[in-house]
Amino acid sequence: MPLRTAPLPRMAGHLSFMRSVRAKVEDLSSGTLAVIGVPMEGSKNLKSGARFSPLSIRETSVYFGWYANPQFSNPINIDEHEVFDTSSINERLFDLGDIPILGQTKLKAEELINHSIAQIYNRNATSIVLGGDSSIISPVCRGIANGKSAAYIQIGGKTPGTSNIKLDHQSSAPLCSLLASGEVKLEDTCILAPAENPSVEFLKELSGVGAKIFSSSQLKDMNSKEIADLSLTLSNRELPVIVNLDLSSVSSELHGMSEQPIFNGMSLKLLRQVLVALASAPIATLILTGHNPTINGLSVVKTGQRLIVTALVGYLCSRLGLMNDFNSNEN
């Protein structure tokens, strides 16, 4: 049988995230980063489609394959004529595939998510969870917290009207259920670029416990060190840090794939700066939610997905300690 020595076509073979190595949980160890998909959604209306997010992100990430695939050349800082050796990422970035929740009841699906995320965390590996809608946040956090408490950084998404679940029992904000279950405490919470203006009562509650909240406009005026201090402060409390990146944080004119569109959100440059800075702390997991690749036209969706993967590439390289100089030069 003839063997191919030239690089594979972009879409040939199994489409893992950035052409990374397919692996099992047993292959993970400290210092590795696992990508895992959770094709789950609670919506049954015309806006359903978030379950296709893991597949679409993986397909788009193939265009960024040179970071992980030795068949492609290393990235180059054109200004400095410097080649960045990212070959070590082949031994540290793994794709675990999707959690098999298709056809399961909601309770069983959450149990599978909880168990899978806990296994990754117990191997001292960090993870990127490709959602899915916001219904995956609670079982993922439960797998990390393991009956204790975790720190929570929310980027975009809804905010509760109040942290008191008895007064806001109909809230659809994931943070509300996390606070009610005790998996997250309000003082260990940080909210960045929320998709809607928080209520005055919730702002008072955040201020009362010293929790931080910043709009996208405020983030623009912050430098990378100030943003990094947000995650470092939480990690210094000896709590696992969970980051939820909801696509509603990004200006809708850049992608059009969010069911909660906003037009004063973050730019790609700002999002990448935020993710790279936050990754300087030991993040337990990054959860991607709010991405529905079926909402808008193909060209807009493809452009938006490339923007997302570009930001994720910056995050994972920063989290793995690669290309620090490159990231600082871009910022």
mmCIF file of C-alpha atoms in Angstrom:
data_model
loop_
_atom_site.group_PDB
_atom_site.id
_atom_site.type_symbol
_atom_site.label_atom_id
_atom_site.label_comp_id
_atom_site.label_asym_id
_atom_site.label_seq_id
_atom_site.Cartn_x
_atom_site.Cartn_y
_atom_site.Cartn_z
ATOM 1 C CA MET A 1 0.000 0.000 0.000
ATOM 2 C CA PRO A 2 1.496 3.370 -0.964
ATOM 3 C CA LEU A 3 2.274 5.734 1.904
ATOM 4 C CA ARG A 4 1.708 9.472 1.719
ATOM 5 C CA THR A 5 4.722 11.580 2.675
ATOM 6 C CA ALA A 6 3.206 14.978 1.858
ATOM 7 C CA PRO A 7 0.961 16.821 4.336
ATOM 8 C CA LEU A 8 -2.607 15.554 4.560
ATOM 9 C CA PRO A 9 -5.395 17.647 3.062
ATOM 10 C CA ARG A 10 -6.948 19.889 5.711
ATOM 11 C CA MET A 11 -10.196 17.940 5.989
ATOM 12 C CA ALA A 12 -8.804 14.425 5.577
ATOM 13 C CA GLY A 13 -9.044 11.814 8.290
ATOM 14 C CA HIS A 14 -10.501 12.171 11.760
ATOM 15 C CA LEU A 15 -11.096 15.806 12.696
ATOM 16 C CA SER A 16 -9.773 16.163 16.223
ATOM 17 C CA PHE A 17 -9.283 19.600 17.757
ATOM 18 C CA MET A 18 -6.361 21.240 15.915
ATOM 19 C CA ARG A 19 -5.330 17.770 14.696
ATOM 20 C CA SER A 20 -4.324 16.899 18.245
ATOM 21 C CA VAL A 21 -3.823 13.304 19.366
ATOM 22 C CA ARG A 22 -6.936 11.303 20.240
ATOM 23 C CA ALA A 23 -6.585 9.930 23.735
ATOM 24 C CA LYS A 24 -8.319 8.412 26.743
ATOM 25 C CA VAL A 25 -8.518 9.794 30.256
ATOM 26 C CA GLU A 26 -5.814 7.329 31.321
ATOM 27 C CA ASP A 27 -3.361 9.090 28.981
ATOM 28 C CA LEU A 28 -3.686 12.397 30.838
ATOM 29 C CA SER A 29 -1.307 13.655 33.484
ATOM 30 C CA SER A 30 -0.261 16.882 35.149
ATOM 31 C CA GLY A 31 0.650 19.532 32.579
ATOM 32 C CA THR A 32 -1.617 18.169 29.841
ATOM 33 C CA LEU A 33 -4.699 19.827 28.365
ATOM 34 C CA ALA A 34 -7.718 17.804 27.293
ATOM 35 C CA VAL A 35 -10.404 18.941 24.866
ATOM 36 C CA ILE A 36 -13.766 17.261 25.359
ATOM 37 C CA GLY A 37 -17.113 17.874 23.670
ATOM 38 C CA VAL A 38 -20.526 17.986 25.326
ATOM 39 C CA PRO A 39 -23.151 18.138 22.522
ATOM 40 C CA MET A 40 -26.014 18.989 24.851
ATOM 41 C CA GLU A 41 -28.815 21.523 24.587
ATOM 42 C CA GLY A 42 -32.050 22.097 26.419
ATOM 43 C CA SER A 43 -33.731 24.042 23.628
ATOM 44 C CA LYS A 44 -36.390 22.393 21.475
ATOM 45 C CA ASN A 45 -37.492 25.464 19.536
ATOM 46 C CA LEU A 46 -36.337 26.887 16.209
ATOM 47 C CA LYS A 47 -33.100 28.091 17.798
ATOM 48 C CA SER A 48 -31.914 24.591 18.632
ATOM 49 C CA GLY A 49 -28.514 23.702 17.255
ATOM 50 C CA ALA A 50 -26.034 24.299 20.086
ATOM 51 C CA ARG A 51 -25.399 20.536 20.148
ATOM 52 C CA PHE A 52 -23.508 20.933 16.859
ATOM 53 C CA SER A 53 -20.999 23.310 18.457
ATOM 54 C CA PRO A 54 -18.281 20.745 19.351
ATOM 55 C CA LEU A 55 -18.289 19.377 15.795
ATOM 56 C CA SER A 56 -18.173 22.805 14.149
ATOM 57 C CA ILE A 57 -15.368 24.056 16.402
ATOM 58 C CA ARG A 58 -13.279 20.960 15.677
ATOM 59 C CA GLU A 59 -13.832 21.333 11.928
ATOM 60 C CA THR A 60 -12.770 24.973 12.022
ATOM 61 C CA SER A 61 -9.762 24.248 14.252
ATOM 62 C CA VAL A 62 -8.250 22.090 11.498
ATOM 63 C CA TYR A 63 -7.233 25.324 9.772
ATOM 64 C CA PHE A 64 -5.026 25.994 12.794
ATOM 65 C CA GLY A 65 -3.448 22.542 12.638
ATOM 66 C CA TRP A 66 0.136 23.685 12.276
ATOM 67 C CA TYR A 67 0.227 24.393 16.001
ATOM 68 C CA ALA A 68 -0.166 20.732 16.831
ATOM 69 C CA ASN A 69 0.570 18.716 13.703
ATOM 70 C CA PRO A 70 4.242 18.050 12.922
ATOM 71 C CA GLN A 71 3.337 17.906 9.221
ATOM 72 C CA PHE A 72 2.841 21.677 9.255
ATOM 73 C CA SER A 73 5.445 24.381 9.829
ATOM 74 C CA ASN A 74 5.844 26.217 13.122
ATOM 75 C CA PRO A 75 4.306 29.690 13.523
ATOM 76 C CA ILE A 76 6.615 32.612 12.849
ATOM 77 C CA ASN A 77 6.777 36.073 14.413
ATOM 78 C CA ILE A 78 7.256 37.983 11.158
ATOM 79 C CA ASP A 79 8.368 41.209 12.858
ATOM 80 C CA GLU A 80 11.238 39.524 14.704
ATOM 81 C CA HIS A 81 11.929 36.770 12.120
ATOM 82 C CA GLU A 82 11.594 34.282 14.959
ATOM 83 C CA VAL A 83 10.235 30.744 14.660
ATOM 84 C CA PHE A 84 8.345 29.427 17.675
ATOM 85 C CA ASP A 85 8.885 25.761 18.387
ATOM 86 C CA THR A 86 5.525 24.364 19.466
ATOM 87 C CA SER A 87 6.403 20.713 18.886
ATOM 88 C CA SER A 88 5.981 19.928 22.593
ATOM 89 C CA ILE A 89 2.262 20.593 22.273
ATOM 90 C CA ASN A 90 1.924 17.221 20.525
ATOM 91 C CA GLU A 91 2.627 15.515 23.840
ATOM 92 C CA ARG A 92 0.411 17.800 25.926
ATOM 93 C CA LEU A 93 -2.743 18.560 23.935
ATOM 94 C CA PHE A 94 -5.266 15.723 23.602
ATOM 95 C CA ASP A 95 -8.781 15.341 22.232
ATOM 96 C CA LEU A 96 -10.981 12.964 24.221
ATOM 97 C CA GLY A 97 -13.900 13.145 21.787
ATOM 98 C CA ASP A 98 -17.489 13.758 22.901
ATOM 99 C CA ILE A 99 -19.227 12.529 26.024
ATOM 100 C CA PRO A 100 -21.855 10.004 24.765
ATOM 101 C CA ILE A 101 -25.034 11.682 25.972
ATOM 102 C CA LEU A 102 -27.166 11.279 22.834
ATOM 103 C CA GLY A 103 -30.446 9.553 23.701
ATOM 104 C CA GLN A 104 -29.873 9.787 27.453
ATOM 105 C CA THR A 105 -32.274 11.377 29.914
ATOM 106 C CA LYS A 106 -31.280 14.775 31.292
ATOM 107 C CA LEU A 107 -30.369 13.253 34.661
ATOM 108 C CA LYS A 108 -28.261 10.481 33.104
ATOM 109 C CA ALA A 109 -26.552 12.950 30.754
ATOM 110 C CA GLU A 110 -25.595 15.175 33.680
ATOM 111 C CA GLU A 111 -24.211 12.160 35.556
ATOM 112 C CA LEU A 112 -22.037 11.251 32.556
ATOM 113 C CA ILE A 113 -20.773 14.834 32.267
ATOM 114 C CA ASN A 114 -20.084 15.024 35.988
ATOM 115 C CA HIS A 115 -18.167 11.732 35.981
ATOM 116 C CA SER A 116 -16.120 12.516 32.855
ATOM 117 C CA ILE A 117 -15.029 15.971 34.026
ATOM 118 C CA ALA A 118 -14.162 14.630 37.485
ATOM 119 C CA GLN A 119 -11.924 11.979 35.904
ATOM 120 C CA ILE A 120 -10.001 14.619 33.951
ATOM 121 C CA TYR A 121 -9.629 16.872 36.987
ATOM 122 C CA ASN A 122 -8.472 13.981 39.183
ATOM 123 C CA ARG A 123 -5.643 13.346 36.685
ATOM 124 C CA ASN A 124 -4.400 16.908 37.413
ATOM 125 C CA ALA A 125 -5.057 17.854 33.789
ATOM 126 C CA THR A 126 -6.761 21.037 32.660
ATOM 127 C CA SER A 127 -9.544 20.955 30.096
ATOM 128 C CA ILE A 128 -11.474 22.862 27.456
ATOM 129 C CA VAL A 129 -15.129 21.799 27.361
ATOM 130 C CA LEU A 130 -16.842 22.446 24.034
ATOM 131 C CA GLY A 131 -20.573 22.984 24.664
ATOM 132 C CA GLY A 132 -23.443 22.877 24.180
ATOM 133 C CA ASP A 133 -25.677 25.447 25.789
ATOM 134 C CA SER A 134 -25.501 26.738 29.344
ATOM 135 C CA SER A 135 -27.227 23.607 30.699
ATOM 136 C CA ILE A 136 -23.809 21.895 30.779
ATOM 137 C CA ILE A 137 -22.311 24.376 33.256
ATOM 138 C CA SER A 138 -23.777 22.899 36.451
ATOM 139 C CA PRO A 139 -22.713 19.262 35.835
ATOM 140 C CA VAL A 140 -19.238 20.394 34.727
ATOM 141 C CA CYS A 141 -18.806 22.522 37.855
ATOM 142 C CA ARG A 142 -20.099 19.663 39.987
ATOM 143 C CA GLY A 143 -17.423 17.387 38.563
ATOM 144 C CA ILE A 144 -14.715 19.904 39.462
ATOM 145 C CA ALA A 145 -16.031 20.926 42.889
ATOM 146 C CA ASN A 146 -16.681 17.313 44.000
ATOM 147 C CA GLY A 147 -18.914 18.270 46.893
ATOM 148 C CA LYS A 148 -16.809 21.266 47.873
ATOM 149 C CA SER A 149 -16.593 24.756 46.412
ATOM 150 C CA ALA A 150 -14.961 26.259 43.325
ATOM 151 C CA ALA A 151 -14.135 29.735 42.055
ATOM 152 C CA TYR A 152 -16.081 30.852 39.000
ATOM 153 C CA ILE A 153 -15.209 33.375 36.290
ATOM 154 C CA GLN A 154 -18.113 34.120 33.962
ATOM 155 C CA ILE A 155 -17.417 35.797 30.612
ATOM 156 C CA GLY A 156 -20.646 36.957 28.977
ATOM 157 C CA GLY A 157 -23.926 35.209 29.716
ATOM 158 C CA LYS A 158 -26.831 36.138 31.950
ATOM 159 C CA THR A 159 -26.601 37.416 35.513
ATOM 160 C CA PRO A 160 -29.096 36.620 38.294
ATOM 161 C CA GLY A 161 -31.491 39.297 39.485
ATOM 162 C CA THR A 162 -30.285 38.427 42.981
ATOM 163 C CA SER A 163 -28.099 35.766 44.576
ATOM 164 C CA ASN A 164 -31.056 34.771 46.776
ATOM 165 C CA ILE A 165 -32.578 31.768 44.999
ATOM 166 C CA LYS A 166 -35.816 32.140 46.982
ATOM 167 C CA LEU A 167 -36.348 35.604 45.497
ATOM 168 C CA ASP A 168 -35.154 34.723 41.999
ATOM 169 C CA HIS A 169 -36.248 31.103 41.661
ATOM 170 C CA GLN A 170 -37.169 31.524 37.986
ATOM 171 C CA SER A 171 -33.779 32.832 36.884
ATOM 172 C CA SER A 172 -32.218 31.045 33.902
ATOM 173 C CA ALA A 173 -28.743 32.316 34.773
ATOM 174 C CA PRO A 174 -26.437 29.311 35.429
ATOM 175 C CA LEU A 175 -24.725 31.223 38.236
ATOM 176 C CA CYS A 176 -28.000 31.243 40.150
ATOM 177 C CA SER A 177 -28.130 27.436 40.370
ATOM 178 C CA LEU A 178 -24.410 27.251 41.200
ATOM 179 C CA LEU A 179 -24.896 29.611 44.133
ATOM 180 C CA ALA A 180 -27.982 27.703 45.282
ATOM 181 C CA SER A 181 -26.155 24.354 45.263
ATOM 182 C CA GLY A 182 -23.147 25.754 47.120
ATOM 183 C CA GLU A 183 -20.724 24.712 44.390
ATOM 184 C CA VAL A 184 -19.798 28.390 43.992
ATOM 185 C CA LYS A 185 -19.868 31.149 46.597
ATOM 186 C CA LEU A 186 -20.646 34.716 45.593
ATOM 187 C CA GLU A 187 -17.374 36.025 47.045
ATOM 188 C CA ASP A 188 -15.452 33.590 44.806
ATOM 189 C CA THR A 189 -17.133 34.878 41.656
ATOM 190 C CA CYS A 190 -15.905 37.224 38.930
ATOM 191 C CA ILE A 191 -18.098 38.391 36.022
ATOM 192 C CA LEU A 192 -16.652 39.860 32.826
ATOM 193 C CA ALA A 193 -18.564 41.477 29.944
ATOM 194 C CA PRO A 194 -22.050 40.210 30.895
ATOM 195 C CA ALA A 195 -24.566 40.069 28.058
ATOM 196 C CA GLU A 196 -27.049 42.184 29.986
ATOM 197 C CA ASN A 197 -26.886 44.927 32.570
ATOM 198 C CA PRO A 198 -26.990 43.395 36.074
ATOM 199 C CA SER A 199 -29.715 44.476 38.465
ATOM 200 C CA VAL A 200 -28.918 47.097 41.081
ATOM 201 C CA GLU A 201 -29.629 44.557 43.818
ATOM 202 C CA PHE A 202 -27.179 42.011 42.383
ATOM 203 C CA LEU A 203 -24.486 44.693 42.006
ATOM 204 C CA LYS A 204 -24.912 45.585 45.675
ATOM 205 C CA GLU A 205 -24.591 41.925 46.649
ATOM 206 C CA LEU A 206 -21.392 41.559 44.613
ATOM 207 C CA SER A 207 -19.931 44.702 46.138
ATOM 208 C CA GLY A 208 -20.904 43.574 49.630
ATOM 209 C CA VAL A 209 -18.757 40.426 49.428
ATOM 210 C CA GLY A 210 -15.921 41.953 47.400
ATOM 211 C CA ALA A 211 -16.706 40.110 44.160
ATOM 212 C CA LYS A 212 -15.693 41.757 40.885
ATOM 213 C CA ILE A 213 -17.722 42.611 37.788
ATOM 214 C CA PHE A 214 -16.439 44.440 34.707
ATOM 215 C CA SER A 215 -18.194 45.483 31.518
ATOM 216 C CA SER A 216 -16.518 45.084 28.127
ATOM 217 C CA SER A 217 -15.809 48.835 28.134
ATOM 218 C CA GLN A 218 -14.040 48.578 31.486
ATOM 219 C CA LEU A 219 -12.010 45.586 30.273
ATOM 220 C CA LYS A 220 -10.709 47.659 27.350
ATOM 221 C CA ASP A 221 -9.068 50.029 29.835
ATOM 222 C CA MET A 222 -7.359 47.229 31.779
ATOM 223 C CA ASN A 223 -3.922 45.844 30.985
ATOM 224 C CA SER A 224 -3.049 42.148 30.874
ATOM 225 C CA LYS A 225 -1.604 42.133 34.389
ATOM 226 C CA GLU A 226 -4.778 43.579 35.880
ATOM 227 C CA ILE A 227 -6.852 40.936 34.106
ATOM 228 C CA ALA A 228 -4.469 38.152 35.134
ATOM 229 C CA ASP A 229 -4.741 39.247 38.769
ATOM 230 C CA LEU A 230 -8.456 38.410 38.664
ATOM 231 C CA SER A 231 -7.802 34.693 38.165
ATOM 232 C CA LEU A 232 -4.635 34.654 40.274
ATOM 233 C CA THR A 233 -6.522 36.129 43.232
ATOM 234 C CA LEU A 234 -9.133 33.373 43.046
ATOM 235 C CA SER A 235 -6.580 30.587 42.584
ATOM 236 C CA ASN A 236 -4.622 31.844 45.605
ATOM 237 C CA ARG A 237 -7.636 30.897 47.713
ATOM 238 C CA GLU A 238 -6.741 27.261 46.979
ATOM 239 C CA LEU A 239 -9.930 26.740 45.002
ATOM 240 C CA PRO A 240 -10.199 25.183 41.543
ATOM 241 C CA VAL A 241 -10.922 27.985 39.069
ATOM 242 C CA ILE A 242 -13.630 27.425 36.447
ATOM 243 C CA VAL A 243 -13.987 29.797 33.492
ATOM 244 C CA ASN A 244 -17.190 29.928 31.451
ATOM 245 C CA LEU A 245 -16.799 31.645 28.084
ATOM 246 C CA ASP A 246 -20.241 32.360 26.654
ATOM 247 C CA LEU A 247 -20.306 33.593 23.082
ATOM 248 C CA SER A 248 -22.689 36.383 24.074
ATOM 249 C CA SER A 249 -19.626 38.227 25.415
ATOM 250 C CA VAL A 250 -18.389 38.864 21.866
ATOM 251 C CA SER A 251 -19.879 41.617 19.704
ATOM 252 C CA SER A 252 -22.575 40.009 17.565
ATOM 253 C CA GLU A 253 -21.484 41.795 14.401
ATOM 254 C CA LEU A 254 -18.378 39.578 14.460
ATOM 255 C CA HIS A 255 -20.201 36.242 14.373
ATOM 256 C CA GLY A 256 -24.018 36.219 14.641
ATOM 257 C CA MET A 257 -24.019 32.796 16.345
ATOM 258 C CA SER A 258 -25.380 33.692 19.766
ATOM 259 C CA GLU A 259 -29.004 33.378 20.831
ATOM 260 C CA GLN A 260 -28.390 36.396 23.070
ATOM 261 C CA PRO A 261 -26.868 38.955 20.667
ATOM 262 C CA ILE A 262 -25.194 42.132 21.919
ATOM 263 C CA PHE A 263 -23.489 44.866 19.951
ATOM 264 C CA ASN A 264 -21.237 46.421 22.575
ATOM 265 C CA GLY A 265 -19.379 43.243 23.462
ATOM 266 C CA MET A 266 -15.727 42.328 23.233
ATOM 267 C CA SER A 267 -13.636 42.406 20.086
ATOM 268 C CA LEU A 268 -11.513 39.417 19.099
ATOM 269 C CA LYS A 269 -8.366 41.224 20.240
ATOM 270 C CA LEU A 270 -9.867 41.949 23.655
ATOM 271 C CA LEU A 271 -11.255 38.417 24.053
ATOM 272 C CA ARG A 272 -7.886 36.910 23.225
ATOM 273 C CA GLN A 273 -6.142 39.258 25.650
ATOM 274 C CA VAL A 274 -8.574 38.301 28.407
ATOM 275 C CA LEU A 275 -8.218 34.538 27.830
ATOM 276 C CA VAL A 276 -4.427 34.670 27.590
ATOM 277 C CA ALA A 277 -4.210 36.734 30.783
ATOM 278 C CA LEU A 278 -6.626 34.541 32.751
ATOM 279 C CA ALA A 279 -4.701 31.433 31.670
ATOM 280 C CA SER A 280 -1.659 32.607 33.619
ATOM 281 C CA ALA A 281 -3.390 31.115 36.675
ATOM 282 C CA PRO A 282 -4.013 27.358 37.101
ATOM 283 C CA ILE A 283 -7.453 27.178 35.468
ATOM 284 C CA ALA A 284 -9.193 23.837 36.052
ATOM 285 C CA THR A 285 -11.430 24.082 32.993
ATOM 286 C CA LEU A 286 -12.679 26.486 30.338
ATOM 287 C CA ILE A 287 -16.308 25.888 29.314
ATOM 288 C CA LEU A 288 -17.428 27.204 25.932
ATOM 289 C CA THR A 289 -21.186 27.840 25.751
ATOM 290 C CA GLY A 290 -23.674 29.938 23.806
ATOM 291 C CA HIS A 291 -22.366 28.891 20.396
ATOM 292 C CA ASN A 292 -25.028 27.887 17.871
ATOM 293 C CA PRO A 293 -23.489 27.289 14.421
ATOM 294 C CA THR A 294 -26.906 26.893 12.776
ATOM 295 C CA ILE A 295 -28.305 30.360 13.495
ATOM 296 C CA ASN A 296 -26.871 32.502 10.737
ATOM 297 C CA GLY A 297 -25.514 32.340 7.200
ATOM 298 C CA LEU A 298 -22.561 30.090 6.417
ATOM 299 C CA SER A 299 -20.010 32.819 5.695
ATOM 300 C CA VAL A 300 -20.727 34.698 8.923
ATOM 301 C CA VAL A 301 -20.681 31.506 10.964
ATOM 302 C CA LYS A 302 -17.389 30.307 9.493
ATOM 303 C CA THR A 303 -15.790 33.678 10.176
ATOM 304 C CA GLY A 304 -17.088 33.677 13.736
ATOM 305 C CA GLN A 305 -15.861 30.151 14.394
ATOM 306 C CA ARG A 306 -12.382 31.094 13.243
ATOM 307 C CA LEU A 307 -12.452 34.012 15.660
ATOM 308 C CA ILE A 308 -13.382 31.658 18.501
ATOM 309 C CA VAL A 309 -10.649 29.163 17.663
ATOM 310 C CA THR A 310 -8.116 31.992 17.350
ATOM 311 C CA ALA A 311 -8.951 33.049 20.906
ATOM 312 C CA LEU A 312 -8.833 29.435 22.147
ATOM 313 C CA VAL A 313 -5.400 28.951 20.550
ATOM 314 C CA GLY A 314 -4.109 31.916 22.531
ATOM 315 C CA TYR A 315 -5.640 30.507 25.707
ATOM 316 C CA LEU A 316 -4.245 26.992 25.376
ATOM 317 C CA CYS A 317 -0.768 28.206 24.402
ATOM 318 C CA SER A 318 -0.738 30.497 27.427
ATOM 319 C CA ARG A 319 -2.127 27.753 29.675
ATOM 320 C CA LEU A 320 0.584 25.332 28.519
ATOM 321 C CA GLY A 321 3.287 27.978 28.921
ATOM 322 C CA LEU A 322 4.038 28.234 25.182
ATOM 323 C CA MET A 323 4.700 31.311 23.087
ATOM 324 C CA ASN A 324 4.658 33.745 25.996
ATOM 325 C CA ASP A 325 6.799 36.228 24.145
ATOM 326 C CA PHE A 326 4.585 35.941 21.092
ATOM 327 C CA ASN A 327 1.463 36.613 23.118
ATOM 328 C CA SER A 328 2.977 39.595 24.899
ATOM 329 C CA ASN A 329 4.102 41.106 21.614
ATOM 330 C CA GLU A 330 0.610 40.797 20.146
ATOM 331 C CA ASN A 331 -1.011 42.305 23.207
#
